[in-house]
CSV table of C-alpha atoms in Angstrom, one decimal:
chain,number,residue,atom,x,y,z
A,1,ARG,CA,-8.8,-16.3,-21.6
A,2,LYS,CA,-5.6,-17.9,-20.5
A,3,GLU,CA,-4.8,-17.8,-16.8
A,4,VAL,CA,-1.5,-16.1,-17.3
A,5,GLU,CA,-0.6,-14.2,-20.4
A,6,GLN,CA,2.7,-13.0,-21.7
A,7,ASP,CA,4.1,-11.6,-24.9
A,8,PRO,CA,6.1,-14.5,-26.3
A,9,GLY,CA,8.7,-12.2,-28.0
A,10,PRO,CA,11.5,-12.7,-28.9
A,11,PHE,CA,13.0,-9.5,-27.4
A,12,ASN,CA,16.3,-8.8,-29.2
A,13,VAL,CA,18.4,-6.4,-27.2
A,14,PRO,CA,22.1,-5.4,-27.2
A,15,GLU,CA,24.3,-6.0,-24.2
A,16,GLY,CA,23.9,-3.2,-21.6
A,17,ALA,CA,20.3,-2.5,-22.6
A,18,THR,CA,17.3,-2.3,-20.2
A,19,VAL,CA,14.4,-4.6,-21.1
A,20,ALA,CA,11.0,-5.0,-19.5
A,21,PHE,CA,8.6,-7.9,-19.6
A,22,ASN,CA,4.9,-7.8,-18.6
A,23,CYS,CA,2.4,-10.4,-17.6
A,24,THR,CA,-1.3,-10.4,-16.8
A,25,TYR,CA,-3.3,-13.0,-14.8
A,26,SER,CA,-7.0,-13.7,-14.7
A,27,ASN,CA,-7.6,-15.0,-11.2
A,28,SER,CA,-7.9,-12.1,-8.8
A,29,ALA,CA,-7.6,-14.6,-5.9
A,30,SER,CA,-4.1,-15.7,-7.0
A,31,GLN,CA,-1.9,-15.9,-4.0
A,32,SER,CA,1.8,-15.8,-5.0
A,33,PHE,CA,3.7,-14.6,-8.0
A,34,PHE,CA,7.1,-15.5,-9.4
A,35,TRP,CA,9.4,-15.1,-12.3
A,36,TYR,CA,11.2,-18.2,-13.5
A,37,ARG,CA,14.0,-18.5,-16.0
A,38,GLN,CA,14.2,-21.4,-18.4
A,39,ASP,CA,17.3,-22.0,-20.6
A,40,CYS,CA,16.9,-24.1,-23.7
A,41,ARG,CA,16.2,-27.8,-23.0
A,42,LYS,CA,16.6,-27.2,-19.2
A,43,GLU,CA,14.2,-27.1,-16.3
A,44,PRO,CA,12.6,-23.8,-15.1
A,45,LYS,CA,14.5,-22.2,-12.2
A,46,LEU,CA,13.2,-19.6,-9.8
A,47,LEU,CA,14.5,-16.1,-10.7
A,48,MET,CA,12.7,-14.2,-8.0
A,49,SER,CA,9.4,-13.9,-6.1
A,50,VAL,CA,7.2,-10.9,-6.8
A,51,TYR,CA,6.0,-9.0,-3.7
A,52,SER,CA,3.2,-6.4,-3.6
A,53,SER,CA,5.6,-3.7,-2.5
A,54,GLY,CA,7.9,-4.5,-5.4
A,55,ASN,CA,11.4,-6.0,-5.0
A,56,GLU,CA,14.8,-5.8,-6.5
A,57,ASP,CA,17.6,-8.4,-6.8
A,58,GLY,CA,20.7,-6.9,-8.3
A,59,ARG,CA,19.9,-6.0,-11.9
A,60,PHE,CA,16.4,-7.4,-11.7
A,61,THR,CA,13.3,-5.6,-10.4
A,62,ALA,CA,9.9,-7.1,-10.1
A,63,GLN,CA,6.6,-5.3,-9.6
A,64,LEU,CA,3.1,-6.5,-8.8
A,65,ASN,CA,-0.1,-4.5,-9.3
A,66,ARG,CA,-3.0,-6.6,-7.8
A,67,ALA,CA,-5.6,-4.1,-8.8
A,68,SER,CA,-4.7,-4.4,-12.5
A,69,GLN,CA,-3.6,-8.0,-12.1
A,70,TYR,CA,-0.3,-7.2,-13.7
A,71,ILE,CA,3.3,-8.3,-13.1
A,72,SER,CA,6.4,-6.9,-14.5
A,73,LEU,CA,10.1,-7.8,-14.7
A,74,LEU,CA,12.8,-5.2,-15.5
A,75,ILE,CA,16.3,-6.3,-16.4
A,76,ARG,CA,19.0,-3.6,-16.3
A,77,ASP,CA,22.4,-3.7,-18.0
A,78,SER,CA,21.6,-6.9,-19.9
A,79,LYS,CA,24.3,-9.6,-20.2
A,80,LEU,CA,24.7,-12.2,-22.8
A,81,SER,CA,24.0,-14.8,-20.1
A,82,ASP,CA,20.5,-13.3,-19.6
A,83,SER,CA,19.4,-14.9,-22.9
A,84,ALA,CA,16.7,-17.3,-21.9
A,85,THR,CA,12.9,-17.6,-21.7
A,86,TYR,CA,11.3,-15.8,-18.8
A,87,LEU,CA,8.2,-17.4,-17.4
A,88,CYS,CA,5.6,-15.5,-15.4
A,89,VAL,CA,4.2,-17.9,-12.7
A,90,VAL,CA,1.1,-17.5,-10.6
A,91,THR,CA,-0.3,-19.7,-7.8
A,92,PRO,CA,-4.1,-19.9,-7.6
A,93,PRO,CA,-5.5,-20.4,-4.1
A,94,ALA,CA,-4.5,-23.6,-2.4
A,95,VAL,CA,-6.9,-26.4,-3.2
A,96,MET,CA,-9.2,-27.4,-0.3
A,97,ASN,CA,-6.5,-26.3,2.2
A,98,THR,CA,-4.4,-29.2,1.2
A,99,GLY,CA,-1.3,-27.1,1.9
A,100,PHE,CA,0.4,-27.4,-1.5
A,101,GLN,CA,0.4,-24.9,-4.4
A,102,LYS,CA,0.3,-25.6,-8.1
A,103,LEU,CA,2.2,-23.3,-10.4
A,104,VAL,CA,0.4,-21.9,-13.4
A,105,PHE,CA,2.9,-20.8,-16.0
A,106,GLY,CA,2.6,-18.1,-18.7
A,107,THR,CA,3.7,-19.0,-22.2
A,108,GLY,CA,7.1,-17.3,-21.5
A,109,THR,CA,8.9,-14.4,-23.1
A,110,ARG,CA,12.1,-15.2,-25.0
A,111,LEU,CA,15.0,-12.8,-24.5
A,112,LEU,CA,18.0,-12.7,-26.8
A,113,VAL,CA,20.9,-10.5,-25.8
A,114,SER,CA,23.4,-9.8,-28.5
A,115,PRO,CA,27.0,-8.5,-28.3
B,1,ASP,CA,20.9,-31.8,-0.6
B,2,THR,CA,18.7,-29.4,-2.5
B,3,GLU,CA,18.1,-31.5,-5.7
B,4,VAL,CA,15.3,-33.3,-7.4
B,5,THR,CA,16.8,-36.2,-9.4
B,6,GLN,CA,15.0,-37.6,-12.4
B,7,THR,CA,15.9,-40.7,-14.3
B,8,PRO,CA,16.3,-41.5,-17.1
B,9,LYS,CA,17.3,-38.2,-18.7
B,10,HIS,CA,16.2,-39.4,-22.1
B,11,LEU,CA,13.8,-42.2,-23.1
B,12,VAL,CA,12.6,-43.4,-26.5
B,13,MET,CA,9.7,-45.9,-26.4
B,14,GLY,CA,7.4,-47.5,-28.8
B,15,MET,CA,3.6,-47.2,-28.6
B,16,THR,CA,3.2,-50.7,-27.2
B,17,ASN,CA,6.0,-50.4,-24.6
B,18,LYS,CA,5.6,-50.0,-20.8
B,19,LYS,CA,8.2,-47.7,-19.1
B,20,SER,CA,8.5,-45.7,-15.9
B,21,LEU,CA,10.0,-42.3,-15.1
B,22,LYS,CA,11.5,-41.9,-11.6
B,23,CYS,CA,11.9,-38.9,-9.4
B,24,GLU,CA,13.6,-38.6,-6.0
B,25,GLN,CA,14.1,-35.9,-3.5
B,26,HIS,CA,15.7,-35.8,0.0
B,27,MET,CA,14.7,-32.3,1.1
B,28,GLY,CA,11.9,-33.5,3.3
B,29,HIS,CA,9.3,-32.0,0.9
B,30,ARG,CA,5.8,-33.5,1.4
B,31,ALA,CA,4.4,-32.3,-2.0
B,32,MET,CA,5.6,-33.8,-5.3
B,33,TYR,CA,4.4,-32.9,-8.7
B,34,TRP,CA,4.6,-34.1,-12.4
B,35,TYR,CA,4.5,-31.5,-15.1
B,36,LYS,CA,4.5,-32.0,-18.9
B,37,GLN,CA,6.2,-29.5,-21.2
B,38,LYS,CA,5.8,-29.7,-25.0
B,39,ALA,CA,8.3,-27.8,-27.2
B,40,LYS,CA,8.0,-24.0,-27.1
B,41,LYS,CA,5.1,-24.3,-24.5
B,42,PRO,CA,5.1,-23.7,-20.8
B,43,PRO,CA,5.0,-26.6,-18.3
B,44,GLU,CA,1.5,-27.9,-17.5
B,45,LEU,CA,0.6,-29.6,-14.3
B,46,MET,CA,-0.4,-33.3,-14.5
B,47,PHE,CA,-0.5,-34.7,-11.0
B,48,VAL,CA,0.1,-33.5,-7.4
B,49,TYR,CA,0.9,-35.8,-4.5
B,50,SER,CA,0.6,-34.4,-1.0
B,51,TYR,CA,1.7,-36.6,1.9
B,52,GLU,CA,2.0,-39.5,-0.5
B,53,LYS,CA,-1.6,-39.3,-1.5
B,54,LEU,CA,-2.8,-38.2,-4.9
B,55,SER,CA,-4.4,-34.8,-4.5
B,56,ILE,CA,-4.8,-33.5,-8.0
B,57,ASN,CA,-5.1,-35.3,-11.4
B,58,GLU,CA,-5.5,-32.7,-14.1
B,59,SER,CA,-7.7,-34.9,-16.3
B,60,VAL,CA,-4.6,-36.8,-17.5
B,61,PRO,CA,-5.3,-39.9,-19.7
B,62,SER,CA,-5.1,-43.2,-17.9
B,63,ARG,CA,-2.1,-44.2,-20.0
B,64,PHE,CA,-0.1,-42.1,-17.5
B,65,SER,CA,-0.2,-43.7,-14.0
B,66,PRO,CA,1.5,-42.0,-11.1
B,67,GLU,CA,2.7,-43.7,-8.0
B,68,CYS,CA,4.3,-42.4,-4.8
B,69,PRO,CA,5.9,-45.3,-3.0
B,70,ASN,CA,7.2,-43.1,-0.1
B,71,SER,CA,7.8,-39.5,0.7
B,72,SER,CA,11.0,-39.3,-1.3
B,73,LEU,CA,10.0,-41.1,-4.4
B,74,LEU,CA,7.6,-40.4,-7.3
B,75,ASN,CA,7.1,-42.5,-10.3
B,76,LEU,CA,5.2,-42.1,-13.5
B,77,HIS,CA,4.2,-45.3,-15.3
B,78,LEU,CA,3.7,-45.1,-19.0
B,79,HIS,CA,1.8,-47.5,-21.2
B,80,ALA,CA,0.4,-47.4,-24.7
B,81,LEU,CA,1.5,-43.8,-25.3
B,82,GLN,CA,1.0,-41.9,-28.5
B,83,PRO,CA,3.6,-39.9,-30.5
B,84,GLU,CA,1.9,-36.7,-29.3
B,85,ASP,CA,2.9,-37.6,-25.7
B,86,SER,CA,6.5,-36.8,-26.7
B,87,ALA,CA,7.6,-34.1,-24.3
B,88,LEU,CA,9.8,-33.1,-21.4
B,89,TYR,CA,8.4,-34.5,-18.2
B,90,LEU,CA,9.4,-32.5,-15.2
B,91,CYS,CA,9.1,-33.6,-11.6
B,92,ALA,CA,9.1,-31.0,-8.8
B,93,SER,CA,8.8,-31.0,-5.0
B,94,SER,CA,7.9,-28.4,-2.4
B,95,GLN,CA,7.3,-27.9,1.3
B,96,GLU,CA,3.7,-27.7,2.3
B,97,GLY,CA,2.0,-24.4,3.2
B,98,ILE,CA,-0.5,-21.8,2.0
B,99,ARG,CA,1.1,-18.6,3.0
B,100,GLN,CA,1.4,-15.9,0.3
B,101,ASP,CA,4.6,-14.7,-1.3
B,102,THR,CA,6.7,-17.8,-0.6
B,103,ASN,CA,8.0,-20.3,-3.0
B,104,TYR,CA,8.1,-23.1,-0.4
B,105,GLY,CA,11.3,-24.3,-1.9
B,106,TYR,CA,9.6,-25.4,-5.1
B,107,THR,CA,12.4,-27.2,-7.0
B,108,PHE,CA,12.3,-28.8,-10.4
B,109,GLY,CA,14.3,-31.8,-11.6
B,110,SER,CA,16.1,-31.6,-14.9
B,111,GLY,CA,13.4,-33.6,-16.6
B,112,THR,CA,13.1,-36.7,-18.7
B,113,ARG,CA,12.9,-36.0,-22.4
B,114,LEU,CA,10.5,-38.6,-23.8
B,115,THR,CA,10.1,-39.6,-27.4
B,116,VAL,CA,7.3,-41.9,-28.5
B,117,VAL,CA,7.8,-43.6,-31.8
């Protein structure tokens, strides 16, 4: 079983639509959770952290369910510029208290927003 | 300065060549990372340096040799690569820490797109 699983898509939606992505992770001791965005041939960039209480940043809402080991991202009022691959990212427990964290990426979900 | 700078942006090398990828950050981050990303796949961790010491090697073949000359620089030396090593090589850096729910300023460089011929 992969550490982080996502539906690869693509999700094809019209402008203005609401779209939701889901992600599951296998390590129940995972510490931190993020959504990254990656544009074609570019580096991944942090979109938002995901907190246990859920959090919102403008049109984007992220939710975490630790009991079900499930993370979601909701995008409202989709824009053409939202077209990208959305990567679910999990950090397993820090190794030997070394103080750094490795990022474990899901395969990514591709979003295509059309006019 | 909140950037991670990688050079070169593109590299084409033969299987007998020796080349190096370079990464630099001036954010005072004490952890630096190399990731490899094949086309249509997610980034996969290769190496982690923490306080200029190699902390993680994710079973990477010895034809990839990392080096951390100082806290701002990270190199990846390449020798005798194979065509299947062609990929986007991403460098990243972060602050140190083990608290939950924080990104620790994890920042990626724009990557080096490597083609092995």
